[in-house]
Amino acid sequence: MDLFASLVTAIWLMLPAYIPNNAAVLAGGGRPIDGGRSLGGRRLLGDGKTWRGTAVGTTAGALVAVALNRLNASAAELLGVTLPAFPLSVLVALPLGAMLGDIGASFLKRRSGRERGAPFPGVDQLDFVVGALALALLAAPNWFLDAFSATVLGIILVVTPLLHVLTNAIAYVIGVKDEPW
Ligand code: CTP
Ligand code: MG
Ligand code: K
């Protein structure tokens, strides 16, 4: 697979994991997952992790994967690249894993004394990727090892932080996000 094909494949595979956090930002609010509970004097997760944001984010990502499956043949022809199709389990695992990775990061942020919205460089940019990849691997190991080559994984680890910084900066500028990270 050449570099262009690997790049297209990487973005295709990760779109269902890129959408959830952005959808959660738009949908956020309502009951926090931790129900307001604290651990050692700090919130377990904080008000930034809500049931609604998590549900809407996961659903949005899964719908994107469904849409990509339907577009597969035409996109493959247009781009000249054979694109992977998402099995049902992966179609849920990618967005749900992304949300769980983000929630796990908030847990670590609170334990390390960071308030809601405080930056955690590195973790903020990669938490959802690690969560998405881990859950997809668990959900469909054979499909995962076939779809994600070492090159594709490498590209994901480089491109994701760049896309994350860019989309969050845009979300901040247009006023839908409180901080640019
Ligand atoms: N959000 C949500 N539920 C989630 C993730 C995000 O409702 N599972 C919404 C919240 O309104 C949140 C916003 O999206 O404030 C931005 O997400 P994020 O930056 O991840 O949360 P922060 O508010 O920065 O909180 P934290 O410090 O815990 O990351
Ligand atoms: Mg934040
Ligand atoms: K985050």
PDB file of C-alpha atoms and ligand atoms in Angstrom:
ATOM      1  CA  MET A   1       0.000   0.000   0.000  1.00  0.00           C
ATOM      2  CA  ASP A   2       1.446   3.401  -0.925  1.00  0.00           C
ATOM      3  CA  LEU A   3       1.502   6.378   1.413  1.00  0.00           C
ATOM      4  CA  PHE A   4      -1.596   7.998  -0.095  1.00  0.00           C
ATOM      5  CA  ALA A   5      -3.590   4.775   0.268  1.00  0.00           C
ATOM      6  CA  SER A   6      -2.387   4.393   3.863  1.00  0.00           C
ATOM      7  CA  LEU A   7      -3.348   7.991   4.682  1.00  0.00           C
ATOM      8  CA  VAL A   8      -6.818   7.628   3.165  1.00  0.00           C
ATOM      9  CA  THR A   9      -7.303   4.291   4.955  1.00  0.00           C
ATOM     10  CA  ALA A  10      -6.165   5.774   8.278  1.00  0.00           C
ATOM     11  CA  ILE A  11      -8.633   8.659   8.080  1.00  0.00           C
ATOM     12  CA  TRP A  12     -11.435   6.388   6.825  1.00  0.00           C
ATOM     13  CA  LEU A  13     -10.913   3.967   9.699  1.00  0.00           C
ATOM     14  CA  MET A  14     -10.741   6.694  12.330  1.00  0.00           C
ATOM     15  CA  LEU A  15     -13.610   8.951  11.224  1.00  0.00           C
ATOM     16  CA  PRO A  16     -16.084   7.028  13.451  1.00  0.00           C
ATOM     17  CA  ALA A  17     -13.712   7.762  16.352  1.00  0.00           C
ATOM     18  CA  TYR A  18     -13.070  11.418  15.441  1.00  0.00           C
ATOM     19  CA  ILE A  19     -16.748  12.423  15.332  1.00  0.00           C
ATOM     20  CA  PRO A  20     -17.909  11.397  18.865  1.00  0.00           C
ATOM     21  CA  ASN A  21     -15.990  13.961  20.918  1.00  0.00           C
ATOM     22  CA  ASN A  22     -17.065  16.781  18.631  1.00  0.00           C
ATOM     23  CA  ALA A  23     -20.680  15.613  18.738  1.00  0.00           C
ATOM     24  CA  ALA A  24     -20.441  15.383  22.542  1.00  0.00           C
ATOM     25  CA  VAL A  25     -19.293  18.997  22.708  1.00  0.00           C
ATOM     26  CA  LEU A  26     -22.432  20.047  20.822  1.00  0.00           C
ATOM     27  CA  ALA A  27     -24.728  17.711  22.788  1.00  0.00           C
ATOM     28  CA  GLY A  28     -23.154  18.066  26.242  1.00  0.00           C
ATOM     29  CA  GLY A  29     -25.070  19.030  29.333  1.00  0.00           C
ATOM     30  CA  GLY A  30     -27.425  17.216  31.606  1.00  0.00           C
ATOM     31  CA  ARG A  31     -26.542  14.623  34.214  1.00  0.00           C
ATOM     32  CA  PRO A  32     -22.832  13.983  34.780  1.00  0.00           C
ATOM     33  CA  ILE A  33     -21.844  10.305  34.613  1.00  0.00           C
ATOM     34  CA  ASP A  34     -20.259  10.452  38.054  1.00  0.00           C
ATOM     35  CA  GLY A  35     -23.521  11.789  39.518  1.00  0.00           C
ATOM     36  CA  GLY A  36     -21.529  14.506  41.292  1.00  0.00           C
ATOM     37  CA  ARG A  37     -19.534  11.977  43.320  1.00  0.00           C
ATOM     38  CA  SER A  38     -15.997  12.668  44.454  1.00  0.00           C
ATOM     39  CA  LEU A  39     -12.947  10.562  45.227  1.00  0.00           C
ATOM     40  CA  GLY A  40     -10.275  11.869  47.566  1.00  0.00           C
ATOM     41  CA  GLY A  41     -11.769  15.364  47.551  1.00  0.00           C
ATOM     42  CA  ARG A  42     -11.922  15.639  43.765  1.00  0.00           C
ATOM     43  CA  ARG A  43     -14.692  14.801  41.351  1.00  0.00           C
ATOM     44  CA  LEU A  44     -14.602  11.257  40.022  1.00  0.00           C
ATOM     45  CA  LEU A  45     -14.937  12.505  36.398  1.00  0.00           C
ATOM     46  CA  GLY A  46     -16.402  16.000  36.558  1.00  0.00           C
ATOM     47  CA  ASP A  47     -19.307  17.834  34.936  1.00  0.00           C
ATOM     48  CA  GLY A  48     -17.655  17.618  31.494  1.00  0.00           C
ATOM     49  CA  LYS A  49     -18.550  13.913  31.097  1.00  0.00           C
ATOM     50  CA  THR A  50     -22.318  13.533  30.750  1.00  0.00           C
ATOM     51  CA  TRP A  51     -24.653  10.669  29.824  1.00  0.00           C
ATOM     52  CA  ARG A  52     -26.142  12.707  27.003  1.00  0.00           C
ATOM     53  CA  GLY A  53     -22.792  13.727  25.518  1.00  0.00           C
ATOM     54  CA  THR A  54     -21.574  10.125  25.660  1.00  0.00           C
ATOM     55  CA  ALA A  55     -24.761   8.679  24.132  1.00  0.00           C
ATOM     56  CA  VAL A  56     -24.997  11.283  21.372  1.00  0.00           C
ATOM     57  CA  GLY A  57     -21.267  11.058  20.620  1.00  0.00           C
ATOM     58  CA  THR A  58     -21.339   7.256  20.374  1.00  0.00           C
ATOM     59  CA  THR A  59     -24.469   7.284  18.210  1.00  0.00           C
ATOM     60  CA  ALA A  60     -23.067   9.954  15.901  1.00  0.00           C
ATOM     61  CA  GLY A  61     -19.836   7.995  15.401  1.00  0.00           C
ATOM     62  CA  ALA A  62     -21.733   4.760  14.712  1.00  0.00           C
ATOM     63  CA  LEU A  63     -23.943   6.537  12.161  1.00  0.00           C
ATOM     64  CA  VAL A  64     -20.835   7.879  10.454  1.00  0.00           C
ATOM     65  CA  ALA A  65     -19.490   4.315  10.206  1.00  0.00           C
ATOM     66  CA  VAL A  66     -22.804   3.167   8.691  1.00  0.00           C
ATOM     67  CA  ALA A  67     -22.613   6.016   6.177  1.00  0.00           C
ATOM     68  CA  LEU A  68     -19.001   5.141   5.320  1.00  0.00           C
ATOM     69  CA  ASN A  69     -19.993   1.509   4.725  1.00  0.00           C
ATOM     70  CA  ARG A  70     -22.635   2.669   2.259  1.00  0.00           C
ATOM     71  CA  LEU A  71     -20.178   5.007   0.534  1.00  0.00           C
ATOM     72  CA  ASN A  72     -17.414   2.392   0.435  1.00  0.00           C
ATOM     73  CA  ALA A  73     -17.644   1.364  -3.225  1.00  0.00           C
ATOM     74  CA  SER A  74     -17.975   4.860  -4.672  1.00  0.00           C
ATOM     75  CA  ALA A  75     -15.259   6.314  -2.434  1.00  0.00           C
ATOM     76  CA  ALA A  76     -12.944   3.425  -3.301  1.00  0.00           C
ATOM     77  CA  GLU A  77     -13.458   4.039  -6.986  1.00  0.00           C
ATOM     78  CA  LEU A  78     -13.062   7.801  -6.673  1.00  0.00           C
ATOM     79  CA  LEU A  79      -9.850   7.538  -4.636  1.00  0.00           C
ATOM     80  CA  GLY A  80      -8.439   4.430  -6.274  1.00  0.00           C
ATOM     81  CA  VAL A  81      -7.980   2.843  -2.849  1.00  0.00           C
ATOM     82  CA  THR A  82      -9.514  -0.352  -1.460  1.00  0.00           C
ATOM     83  CA  LEU A  83     -11.270   0.773   1.714  1.00  0.00           C
ATOM     84  CA  PRO A  84     -12.151  -1.386   4.741  1.00  0.00           C
ATOM     85  CA  ALA A  85     -15.804  -1.969   5.679  1.00  0.00           C
ATOM     86  CA  PHE A  86     -16.816  -1.742   9.348  1.00  0.00           C
ATOM     87  CA  PRO A  87     -18.366  -4.875  10.866  1.00  0.00           C
ATOM     88  CA  LEU A  88     -21.286  -4.205  13.226  1.00  0.00           C
ATOM     89  CA  SER A  89     -19.221  -4.733  16.391  1.00  0.00           C
ATOM     90  CA  VAL A  90     -16.514  -2.325  15.205  1.00  0.00           C
ATOM     91  CA  LEU A  91     -19.040   0.231  14.120  1.00  0.00           C
ATOM     92  CA  VAL A  92     -20.004   0.549  17.801  1.00  0.00           C
ATOM     93  CA  ALA A  93     -16.584  -0.172  19.310  1.00  0.00           C
ATOM     94  CA  LEU A  94     -14.766   2.699  17.578  1.00  0.00           C
ATOM     95  CA  PRO A  95     -17.027   5.537  18.802  1.00  0.00           C
ATOM     96  CA  LEU A  96     -17.750   3.951  22.182  1.00  0.00           C
ATOM     97  CA  GLY A  97     -14.028   3.325  22.713  1.00  0.00           C
ATOM     98  CA  ALA A  98     -13.296   6.934  21.790  1.00  0.00           C
ATOM     99  CA  MET A  99     -15.760   8.163  24.410  1.00  0.00           C
ATOM    100  CA  LEU A 100     -14.408   5.737  27.040  1.00  0.00           C
ATOM    101  CA  GLY A 101     -10.849   6.851  26.336  1.00  0.00           C
ATOM    102  CA  ASP A 102     -11.878  10.461  26.870  1.00  0.00           C
ATOM    103  CA  ILE A 103     -13.724   9.526  30.075  1.00  0.00           C
ATOM    104  CA  GLY A 104     -10.669   7.608  31.297  1.00  0.00           C
ATOM    105  CA  ALA A 105      -8.550  10.674  30.644  1.00  0.00           C
ATOM    106  CA  SER A 106     -10.889  12.839  32.733  1.00  0.00           C
ATOM    107  CA  PHE A 107     -10.564  10.316  35.555  1.00  0.00           C
ATOM    108  CA  LEU A 108      -6.762  10.677  35.361  1.00  0.00           C
ATOM    109  CA  LYS A 109      -7.034  14.475  35.081  1.00  0.00           C
ATOM    110  CA  ARG A 110      -9.069  14.686  38.286  1.00  0.00           C
ATOM    111  CA  ARG A 111      -6.695  12.311  40.122  1.00  0.00           C
ATOM    112  CA  SER A 112      -3.749  14.503  39.104  1.00  0.00           C
ATOM    113  CA  GLY A 113      -5.501  17.643  40.366  1.00  0.00           C
ATOM    114  CA  ARG A 114      -6.489  19.112  37.002  1.00  0.00           C
ATOM    115  CA  GLU A 115      -9.784  20.963  37.066  1.00  0.00           C
ATOM    116  CA  ARG A 116     -12.452  20.506  34.409  1.00  0.00           C
ATOM    117  CA  GLY A 117     -11.232  21.942  31.124  1.00  0.00           C
ATOM    118  CA  ALA A 118      -7.566  22.045  32.188  1.00  0.00           C
ATOM    119  CA  PRO A 119      -5.235  20.929  29.409  1.00  0.00           C
ATOM    120  CA  PHE A 120      -3.380  17.618  29.676  1.00  0.00           C
ATOM    121  CA  PRO A 121      -1.014  17.762  26.699  1.00  0.00           C
ATOM    122  CA  GLY A 122      -0.594  14.472  24.904  1.00  0.00           C
ATOM    123  CA  VAL A 123      -3.426  12.787  26.767  1.00  0.00           C
ATOM    124  CA  ASP A 124      -6.081  15.198  25.393  1.00  0.00           C
ATOM    125  CA  GLN A 125      -4.921  14.486  21.835  1.00  0.00           C
ATOM    126  CA  LEU A 126      -4.637  10.721  22.039  1.00  0.00           C
ATOM    127  CA  ASP A 127      -6.996   9.434  24.765  1.00  0.00           C
ATOM    128  CA  PHE A 128      -9.841   8.799  22.332  1.00  0.00           C
ATOM    129  CA  VAL A 129      -7.587   7.112  19.754  1.00  0.00           C
ATOM    130  CA  VAL A 130      -6.191   4.681  22.292  1.00  0.00           C
ATOM    131  CA  GLY A 131      -9.719   3.947  23.565  1.00  0.00           C
ATOM    132  CA  ALA A 132     -11.113   3.462  20.066  1.00  0.00           C
ATOM    133  CA  LEU A 133      -8.278   1.200  18.898  1.00  0.00           C
ATOM    134  CA  ALA A 134      -8.316  -0.875  22.086  1.00  0.00           C
ATOM    135  CA  LEU A 135     -12.068  -1.509  21.967  1.00  0.00           C
ATOM    136  CA  ALA A 136     -12.033  -2.241  18.222  1.00  0.00           C
ATOM    137  CA  LEU A 137      -9.209  -4.752  18.767  1.00  0.00           C
ATOM    138  CA  LEU A 138     -11.243  -6.430  21.506  1.00  0.00           C
ATOM    139  CA  ALA A 139     -14.441  -6.407  19.446  1.00  0.00           C
ATOM    140  CA  ALA A 140     -12.979  -7.892  16.253  1.00  0.00           C
ATOM    141  CA  PRO A 141      -9.330  -8.984  16.583  1.00  0.00           C
ATOM    142  CA  ASN A 142      -9.016 -10.579  13.138  1.00  0.00           C
ATOM    143  CA  TRP A 143     -10.678  -7.710  11.315  1.00  0.00           C
ATOM    144  CA  PHE A 144      -8.543  -5.239  13.280  1.00  0.00           C
ATOM    145  CA  LEU A 145      -5.206  -6.865  12.455  1.00  0.00           C
ATOM    146  CA  ASP A 146      -6.224  -7.037   8.804  1.00  0.00           C
ATOM    147  CA  ALA A 147      -7.446  -3.415   8.540  1.00  0.00           C
ATOM    148  CA  PHE A 148      -4.783  -1.660  10.630  1.00  0.00           C
ATOM    149  CA  SER A 149      -1.320  -2.178   9.151  1.00  0.00           C
ATOM    150  CA  ALA A 150       1.718  -0.835  11.005  1.00  0.00           C
ATOM    151  CA  THR A 151       1.891   2.043   8.515  1.00  0.00           C
ATOM    152  CA  VAL A 152      -1.780   2.924   9.024  1.00  0.00           C
ATOM    153  CA  LEU A 153      -1.336   2.850  12.809  1.00  0.00           C
ATOM    154  CA  GLY A 154       1.741   5.074  12.536  1.00  0.00           C
ATOM    155  CA  ILE A 155      -0.149   7.587  10.418  1.00  0.00           C
ATOM    156  CA  ILE A 156      -3.038   7.605  12.905  1.00  0.00           C
ATOM    157  CA  LEU A 157      -0.706   8.411  15.784  1.00  0.00           C
ATOM    158  CA  VAL A 158       0.777  11.357  13.865  1.00  0.00           C
ATOM    159  CA  VAL A 159      -2.309  12.727  12.104  1.00  0.00           C
ATOM    160  CA  THR A 160      -4.793  12.440  14.986  1.00  0.00           C
ATOM    161  CA  PRO A 161      -3.157  14.997  17.310  1.00  0.00           C
ATOM    162  CA  LEU A 162      -2.921  17.443  14.384  1.00  0.00           C
ATOM    163  CA  LEU A 163      -6.604  16.983  13.481  1.00  0.00           C
ATOM    164  CA  HIS A 164      -7.586  17.208  17.151  1.00  0.00           C
ATOM    165  CA  VAL A 165      -5.736  20.485  17.675  1.00  0.00           C
ATOM    166  CA  LEU A 166      -7.217  21.884  14.461  1.00  0.00           C
ATOM    167  CA  THR A 167     -10.855  20.900  15.099  1.00  0.00           C
ATOM    168  CA  ASN A 168     -10.753  22.080  18.707  1.00  0.00           C
ATOM    169  CA  ALA A 169      -9.256  25.413  17.678  1.00  0.00           C
ATOM    170  CA  ILE A 170     -12.082  25.818  15.151  1.00  0.00           C
ATOM    171  CA  ALA A 171     -14.694  24.808  17.756  1.00  0.00           C
ATOM    172  CA  TYR A 172     -13.245  27.407  20.134  1.00  0.00           C
ATOM    173  CA  VAL A 173     -13.156  30.172  17.534  1.00  0.00           C
ATOM    174  CA  ILE A 174     -16.763  29.582  16.473  1.00  0.00           C
ATOM    175  CA  GLY A 175     -17.760  29.554  20.132  1.00  0.00           C
ATOM    176  CA  VAL A 176     -18.983  25.987  20.687  1.00  0.00           C
ATOM    177  CA  LYS A 177     -16.083  24.976  22.946  1.00  0.00           C
ATOM    178  CA  ASP A 178     -14.874  26.756  26.087  1.00  0.00           C
ATOM    179  CA  GLU A 179     -11.174  26.038  25.600  1.00  0.00           C
ATOM    180  CA  PRO A 180      -9.122  25.563  22.443  1.00  0.00           C
ATOM    181  CA  TRP A 181      -7.996  22.000  23.467  1.00  0.00           C
TER     182      TRP A 181
HETATM  183  N1  CTP B   1     -18.988  16.209  26.802  1.00  0.00           N
HETATM  184  C1  CTP B   1     -20.009  15.446  27.380  1.00  0.00           C
HETATM  185  N2  CTP B   1     -19.837  14.116  27.599  1.00  0.00           N
HETATM  186  C2  CTP B   1     -18.683  13.495  27.244  1.00  0.00           C
HETATM  187  C3  CTP B   1     -17.633  14.241  26.669  1.00  0.00           C
HETATM  188  C4  CTP B   1     -17.818  15.609  26.463  1.00  0.00           C
HETATM  189  O1  CTP B   1     -21.069  15.985  27.700  1.00  0.00           O
HETATM  190  N3  CTP B   1     -18.560  12.163  27.455  1.00  0.00           N
HETATM  191  C5  CTP B   1     -19.219  17.656  26.559  1.00  0.00           C
HETATM  192  C6  CTP B   1     -19.185  18.463  27.861  1.00  0.00           C
HETATM  193  O2  CTP B   1     -20.099  19.532  27.740  1.00  0.00           O
HETATM  194  C7  CTP B   1     -17.747  18.966  27.878  1.00  0.00           C
HETATM  195  C8  CTP B   1     -17.483  19.245  26.413  1.00  0.00           C
HETATM  196  O3  CTP B   1     -18.192  18.199  25.726  1.00  0.00           O
HETATM  197  O4  CTP B   1     -17.588  20.118  28.681  1.00  0.00           O
HETATM  198  C9  CTP B   1     -16.010  19.249  26.028  1.00  0.00           C
HETATM  199  O5  CTP B   1     -15.434  17.977  26.222  1.00  0.00           O
HETATM  200  P1  CTP B   1     -14.039  17.799  26.934  1.00  0.00           P
HETATM  201  O6  CTP B   1     -13.084  18.832  26.478  1.00  0.00           O
HETATM  202  O7  CTP B   1     -13.670  16.369  26.801  1.00  0.00           O
HETATM  203  O8  CTP B   1     -14.436  18.036  28.486  1.00  0.00           O
HETATM  204  P2  CTP B   1     -13.970  19.152  29.532  1.00  0.00           P
HETATM  205  O9  CTP B   1     -15.167  20.000  29.864  1.00  0.00           O
HETATM  206  O10 CTP B   1     -12.736  19.810  29.067  1.00  0.00           O
HETATM  207  O11 CTP B   1     -13.682  18.305  30.834  1.00  0.00           O
HETATM  208  P3  CTP B   1     -12.384  17.419  31.184  1.00  0.00           P
HETATM  209  O12 CTP B   1     -11.409  18.329  31.841  1.00  0.00           O
HETATM  210  O13 CTP B   1     -12.921  16.394  32.097  1.00  0.00           O
HETATM  211  O14 CTP B   1     -11.877  16.839  29.905  1.00  0.00           O
HETATM  212 MG    MG B   2     -11.605  19.924  27.419  1.00  0.00          MG
HETATM  213  K     K B   3     -10.942  15.551  26.466  1.00  0.00           K
END
